[in-house]
CSV table of C-alpha atoms and ligand atoms in Angstrom, one decimal:
chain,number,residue,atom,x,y,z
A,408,UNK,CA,0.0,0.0,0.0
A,409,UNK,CA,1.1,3.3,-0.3
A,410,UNK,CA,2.7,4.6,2.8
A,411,UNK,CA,3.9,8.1,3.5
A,412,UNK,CA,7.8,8.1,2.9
A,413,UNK,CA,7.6,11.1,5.2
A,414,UNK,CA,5.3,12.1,7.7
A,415,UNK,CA,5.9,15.2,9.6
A,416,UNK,CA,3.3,16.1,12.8
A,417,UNK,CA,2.9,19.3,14.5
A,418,UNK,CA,2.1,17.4,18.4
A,419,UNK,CA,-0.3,20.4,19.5
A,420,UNK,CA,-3.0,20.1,22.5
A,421,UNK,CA,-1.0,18.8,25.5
A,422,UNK,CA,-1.5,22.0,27.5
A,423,UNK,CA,-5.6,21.6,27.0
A,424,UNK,CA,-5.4,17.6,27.4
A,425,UNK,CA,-3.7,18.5,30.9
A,426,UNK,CA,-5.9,20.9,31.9
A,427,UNK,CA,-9.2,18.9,31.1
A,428,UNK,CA,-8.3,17.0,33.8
A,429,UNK,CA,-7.1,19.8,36.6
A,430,UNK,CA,-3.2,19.2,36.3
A,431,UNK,CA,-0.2,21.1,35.3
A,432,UNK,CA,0.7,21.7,31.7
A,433,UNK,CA,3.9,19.7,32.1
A,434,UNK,CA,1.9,16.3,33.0
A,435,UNK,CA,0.1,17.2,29.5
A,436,UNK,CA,4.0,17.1,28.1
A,437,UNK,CA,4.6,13.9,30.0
A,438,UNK,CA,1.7,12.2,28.1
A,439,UNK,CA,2.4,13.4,25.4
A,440,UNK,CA,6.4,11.5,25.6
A,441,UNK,CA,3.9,8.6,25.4
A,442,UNK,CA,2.1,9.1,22.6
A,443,UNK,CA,5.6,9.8,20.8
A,444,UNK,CA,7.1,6.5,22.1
A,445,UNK,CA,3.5,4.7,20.7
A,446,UNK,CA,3.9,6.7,17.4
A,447,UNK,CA,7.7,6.6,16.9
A,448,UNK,CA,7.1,2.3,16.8
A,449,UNK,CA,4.0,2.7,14.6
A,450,UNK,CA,5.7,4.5,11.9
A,451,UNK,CA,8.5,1.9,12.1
A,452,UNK,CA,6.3,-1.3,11.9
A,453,UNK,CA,4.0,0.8,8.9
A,454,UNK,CA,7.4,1.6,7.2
A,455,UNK,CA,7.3,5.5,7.2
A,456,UNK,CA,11.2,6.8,5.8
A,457,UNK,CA,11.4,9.6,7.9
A,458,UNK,CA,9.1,10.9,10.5
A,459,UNK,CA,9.6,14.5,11.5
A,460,UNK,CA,8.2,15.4,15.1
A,461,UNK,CA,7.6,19.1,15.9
A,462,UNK,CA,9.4,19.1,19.3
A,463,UNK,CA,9.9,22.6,20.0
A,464,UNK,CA,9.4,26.0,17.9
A,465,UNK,CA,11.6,28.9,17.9
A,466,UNK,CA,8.3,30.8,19.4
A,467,UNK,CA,8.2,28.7,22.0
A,468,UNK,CA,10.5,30.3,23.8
A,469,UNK,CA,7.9,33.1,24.4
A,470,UNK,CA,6.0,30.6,27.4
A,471,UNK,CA,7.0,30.8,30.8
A,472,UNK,CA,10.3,29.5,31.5
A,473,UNK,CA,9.5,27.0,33.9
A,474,UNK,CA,7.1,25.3,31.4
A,475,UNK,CA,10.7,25.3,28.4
A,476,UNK,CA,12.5,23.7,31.8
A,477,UNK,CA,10.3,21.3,32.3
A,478,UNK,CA,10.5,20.4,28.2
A,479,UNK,CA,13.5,20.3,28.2
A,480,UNK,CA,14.1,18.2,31.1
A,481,UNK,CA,11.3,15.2,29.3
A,482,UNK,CA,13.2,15.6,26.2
A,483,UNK,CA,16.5,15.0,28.1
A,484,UNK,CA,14.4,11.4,29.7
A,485,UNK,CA,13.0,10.9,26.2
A,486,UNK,CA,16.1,9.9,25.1
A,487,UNK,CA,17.9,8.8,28.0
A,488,UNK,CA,15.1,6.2,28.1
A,489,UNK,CA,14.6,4.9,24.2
A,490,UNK,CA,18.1,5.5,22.5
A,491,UNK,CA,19.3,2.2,23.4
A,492,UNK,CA,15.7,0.7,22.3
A,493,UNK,CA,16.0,3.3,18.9
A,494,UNK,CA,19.0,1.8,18.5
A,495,UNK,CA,18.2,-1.3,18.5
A,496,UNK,CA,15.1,-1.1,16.0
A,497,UNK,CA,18.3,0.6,13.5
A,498,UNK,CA,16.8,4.2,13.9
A,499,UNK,CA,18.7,7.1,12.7
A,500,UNK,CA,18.1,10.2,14.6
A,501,UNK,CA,18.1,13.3,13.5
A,502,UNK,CA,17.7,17.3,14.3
A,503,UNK,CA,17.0,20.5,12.6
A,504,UNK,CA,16.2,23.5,14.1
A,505,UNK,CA,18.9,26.6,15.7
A,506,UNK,CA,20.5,23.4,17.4
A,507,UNK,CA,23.7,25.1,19.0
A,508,UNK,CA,21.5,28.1,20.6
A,509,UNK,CA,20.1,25.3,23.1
A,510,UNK,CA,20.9,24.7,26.6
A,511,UNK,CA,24.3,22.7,26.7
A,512,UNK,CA,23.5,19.6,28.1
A,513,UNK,CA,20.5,19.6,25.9
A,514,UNK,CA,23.3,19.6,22.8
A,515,UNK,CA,25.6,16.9,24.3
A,516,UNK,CA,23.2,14.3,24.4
A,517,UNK,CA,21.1,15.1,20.8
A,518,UNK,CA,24.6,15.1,19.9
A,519,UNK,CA,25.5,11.8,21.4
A,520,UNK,CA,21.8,10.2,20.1
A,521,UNK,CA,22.7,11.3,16.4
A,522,UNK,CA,26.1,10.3,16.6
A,523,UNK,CA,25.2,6.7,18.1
A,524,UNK,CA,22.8,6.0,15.3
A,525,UNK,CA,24.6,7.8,12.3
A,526,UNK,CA,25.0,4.3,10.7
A,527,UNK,CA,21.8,3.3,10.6
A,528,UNK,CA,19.8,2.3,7.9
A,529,UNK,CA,15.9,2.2,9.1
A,530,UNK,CA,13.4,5.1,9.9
A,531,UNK,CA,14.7,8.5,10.2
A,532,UNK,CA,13.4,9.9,13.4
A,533,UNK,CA,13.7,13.6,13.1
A,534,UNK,CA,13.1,16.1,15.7
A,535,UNK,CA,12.3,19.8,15.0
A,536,UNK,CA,13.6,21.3,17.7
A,537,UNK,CA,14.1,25.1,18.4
A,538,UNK,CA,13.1,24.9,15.0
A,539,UNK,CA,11.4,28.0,12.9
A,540,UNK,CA,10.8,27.3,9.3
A,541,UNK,CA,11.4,30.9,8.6
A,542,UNK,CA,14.5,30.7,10.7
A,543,UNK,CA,15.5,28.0,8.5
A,544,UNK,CA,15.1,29.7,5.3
A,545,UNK,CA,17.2,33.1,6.7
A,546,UNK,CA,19.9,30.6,7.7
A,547,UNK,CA,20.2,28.9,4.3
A,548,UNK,CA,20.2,32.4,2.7
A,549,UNK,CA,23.4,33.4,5.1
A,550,UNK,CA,25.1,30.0,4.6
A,551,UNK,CA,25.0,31.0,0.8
A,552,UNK,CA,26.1,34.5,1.0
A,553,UNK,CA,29.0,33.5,3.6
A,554,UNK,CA,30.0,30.9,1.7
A,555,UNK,CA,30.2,32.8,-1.4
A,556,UNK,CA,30.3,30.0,-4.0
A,557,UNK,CA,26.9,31.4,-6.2
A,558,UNK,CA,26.2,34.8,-7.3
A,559,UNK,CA,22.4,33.0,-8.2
A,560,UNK,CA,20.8,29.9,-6.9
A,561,UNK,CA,17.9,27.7,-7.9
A,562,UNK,CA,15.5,25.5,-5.8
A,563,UNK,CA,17.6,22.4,-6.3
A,564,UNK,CA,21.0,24.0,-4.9
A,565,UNK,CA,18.6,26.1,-2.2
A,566,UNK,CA,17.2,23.1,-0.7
A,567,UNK,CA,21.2,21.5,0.0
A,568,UNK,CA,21.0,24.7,2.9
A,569,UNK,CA,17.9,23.7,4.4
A,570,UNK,CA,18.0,21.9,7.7
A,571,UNK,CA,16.1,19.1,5.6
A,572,UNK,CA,18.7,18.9,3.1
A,573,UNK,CA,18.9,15.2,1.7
A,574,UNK,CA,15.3,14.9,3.1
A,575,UNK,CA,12.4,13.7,1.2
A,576,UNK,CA,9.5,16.2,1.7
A,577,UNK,CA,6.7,15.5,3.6
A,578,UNK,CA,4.2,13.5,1.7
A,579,UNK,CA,1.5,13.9,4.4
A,580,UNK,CA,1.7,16.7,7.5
A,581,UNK,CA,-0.7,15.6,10.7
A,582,UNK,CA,-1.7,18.5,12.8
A,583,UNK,CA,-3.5,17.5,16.6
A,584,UNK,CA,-5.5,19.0,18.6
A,585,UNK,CA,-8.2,20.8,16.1
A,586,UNK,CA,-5.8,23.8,15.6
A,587,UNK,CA,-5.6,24.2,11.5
A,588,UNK,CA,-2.1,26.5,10.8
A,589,UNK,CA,0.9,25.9,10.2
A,590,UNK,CA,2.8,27.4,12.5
A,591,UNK,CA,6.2,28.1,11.3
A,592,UNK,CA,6.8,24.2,10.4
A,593,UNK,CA,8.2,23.1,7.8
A,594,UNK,CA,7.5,26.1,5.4
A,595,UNK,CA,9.4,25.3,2.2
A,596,UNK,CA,9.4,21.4,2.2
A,597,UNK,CA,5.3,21.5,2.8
A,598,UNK,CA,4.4,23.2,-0.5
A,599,UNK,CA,2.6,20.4,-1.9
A,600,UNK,CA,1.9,18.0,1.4
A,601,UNK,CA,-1.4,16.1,1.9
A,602,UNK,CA,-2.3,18.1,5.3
A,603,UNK,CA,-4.5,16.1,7.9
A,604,UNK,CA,-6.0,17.7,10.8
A,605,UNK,CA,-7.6,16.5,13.8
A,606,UNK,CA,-9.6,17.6,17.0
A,607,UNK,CA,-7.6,14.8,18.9
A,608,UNK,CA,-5.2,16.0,21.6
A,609,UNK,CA,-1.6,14.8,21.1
A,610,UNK,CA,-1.6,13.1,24.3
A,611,UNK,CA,-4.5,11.2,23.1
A,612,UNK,CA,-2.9,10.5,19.5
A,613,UNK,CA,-2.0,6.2,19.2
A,614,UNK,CA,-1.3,4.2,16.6
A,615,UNK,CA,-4.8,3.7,15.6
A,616,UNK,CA,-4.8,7.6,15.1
A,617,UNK,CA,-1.7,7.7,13.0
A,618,UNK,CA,-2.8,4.4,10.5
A,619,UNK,CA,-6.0,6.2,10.2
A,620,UNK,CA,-4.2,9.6,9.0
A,621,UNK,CA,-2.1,7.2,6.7
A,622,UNK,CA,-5.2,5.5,5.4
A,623,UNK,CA,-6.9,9.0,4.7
A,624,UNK,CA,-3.8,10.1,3.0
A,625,UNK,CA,-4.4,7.0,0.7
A,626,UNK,CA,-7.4,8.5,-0.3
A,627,UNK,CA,-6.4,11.6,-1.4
A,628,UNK,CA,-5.2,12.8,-5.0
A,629,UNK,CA,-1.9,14.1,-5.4
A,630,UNK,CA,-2.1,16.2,-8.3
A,631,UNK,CA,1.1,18.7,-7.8
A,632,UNK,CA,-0.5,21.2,-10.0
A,633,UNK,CA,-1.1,18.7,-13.1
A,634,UNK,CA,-4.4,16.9,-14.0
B,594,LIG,C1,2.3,21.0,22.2
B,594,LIG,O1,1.3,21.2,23.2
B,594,LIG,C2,3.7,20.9,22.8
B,594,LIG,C3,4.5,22.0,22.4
B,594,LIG,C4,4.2,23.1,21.7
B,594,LIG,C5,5.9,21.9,22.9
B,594,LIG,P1,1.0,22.6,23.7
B,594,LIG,O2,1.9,22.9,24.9
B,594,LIG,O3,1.1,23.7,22.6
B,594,LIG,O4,-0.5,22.4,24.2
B,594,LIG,P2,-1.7,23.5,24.0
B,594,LIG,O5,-1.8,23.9,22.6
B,594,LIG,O6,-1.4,24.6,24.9
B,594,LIG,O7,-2.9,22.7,24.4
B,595,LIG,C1,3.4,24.3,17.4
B,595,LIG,O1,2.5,24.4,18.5
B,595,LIG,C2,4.8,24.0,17.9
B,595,LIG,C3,5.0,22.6,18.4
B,595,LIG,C4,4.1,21.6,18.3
B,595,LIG,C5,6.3,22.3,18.9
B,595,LIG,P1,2.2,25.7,19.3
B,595,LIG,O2,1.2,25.3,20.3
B,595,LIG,O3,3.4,26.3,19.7
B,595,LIG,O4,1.5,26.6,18.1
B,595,LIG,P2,0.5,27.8,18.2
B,595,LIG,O5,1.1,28.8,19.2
B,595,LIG,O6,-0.8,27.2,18.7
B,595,LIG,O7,0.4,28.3,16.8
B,596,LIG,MG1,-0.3,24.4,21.3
């Protein structure tokens, strides 16, 4: 059947999920590392190519800094507790976003997941993270100019200084949590993706969730501007 090669999701909706139920935001974050782990092995075992998780925007840095701590601190247990396991299932591990702006210890171990699982050959698992798709487009644009090699480029040599660069685009982009923008993700590489929305919150969002975006997508007719 025809799977997505790459699905990219915007994980929106843990701040309402944890408040429907009277708690902190950050328990709706700590779900949420669940739903990830779920989605992560259902894209493997569905055979997605890359999956691109929207982990943190360059906006977010505008919410209260004990909310980025606590983050920070469940993406620092996110991989402390499934790189071994990621490993194991030969996923490659990725990032793109303003990666050397983050806090240090945050760099060391992305660094030390990426590095680990450089040679391997099955899903790419790659996290958007302090990541602004118009960010991304003003960075490729200065890595051009310092470099100095073109006096003119087209959209084949522009796309080698995107983060994505070697990246299929996304063939289908899932947004949660009934919230229907894009959001500074993924600005360039989504010009012709299948977009799927849903009022589910991301803590809420399982493997049944993801195979029924997939089997929507299946549905759909690609036409990329042709008949
Ligand atoms: C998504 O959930 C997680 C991040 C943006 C890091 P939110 O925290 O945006 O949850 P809502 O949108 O407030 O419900
Ligand atoms: C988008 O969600 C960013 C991530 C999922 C990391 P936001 O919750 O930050 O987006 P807005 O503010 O609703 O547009
Ligand atoms: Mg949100």
């Amino acid at each position: 059947m025809n799977i997505p090669k790459h699905i990219a999701i915007i994980m929106d909706g843990n701040g309402r999920w944890a408040k429907k139920r009277g708690l902190p935001r950050l328990y709706g974050h700590h779900a949420g590392m669940k739903s990830v782990r779920e989605v992560v092995r259902a894209a493997i075992n569905a055979g997605v190519g890359v999956l691109t998780l929207y982990a943190f925007s360059t906006e977010n840095w505008n919410r209260p800094k004990s909310e980025i701590k606590g983050l920070f601190g469940l993406l620092k247990l996110f991989i402390k507790k499934e790189l071994s396991d990621l490993h194991k299932n030969n996923v490659k591990v990725k990032i793109i976003g303003r990666f050397f702006a983050l806090p240090i210890d945050i760099v060391k171990l992305v660094k030390e997941a990426t590095e680990k699982t450089s040679k391997n050959t099955g899903m790419i698992l790659n996290i958007a993270l302090n990541y602004g798709g118009r960010q991304e487009i003003v960075d490729a644009v200065n890595k051009i100019i310092t470099e100095g090699v073109y006096k003119k480029v087209d959209e084949k040599i522009f796309e080698k200084y995107l983060y994505t660069t070697g990246l299929p685009s996304p063939d289908l982009v899932i947004r949660t949590s009934g919230e229907n923008r894009i959001s500074n993700f993924l600005l360039w590489q989504s010009a012709y993706s299948e977009f799927y929305t849903t009022e589910t919150l991301w803590p809420d969002f399982k493997k049944k969730n993801l195979m029924e975006a997939i089997s929507e997508y299946q549905k759909r007719n690609r036409r990329f501007g042709g008949l």
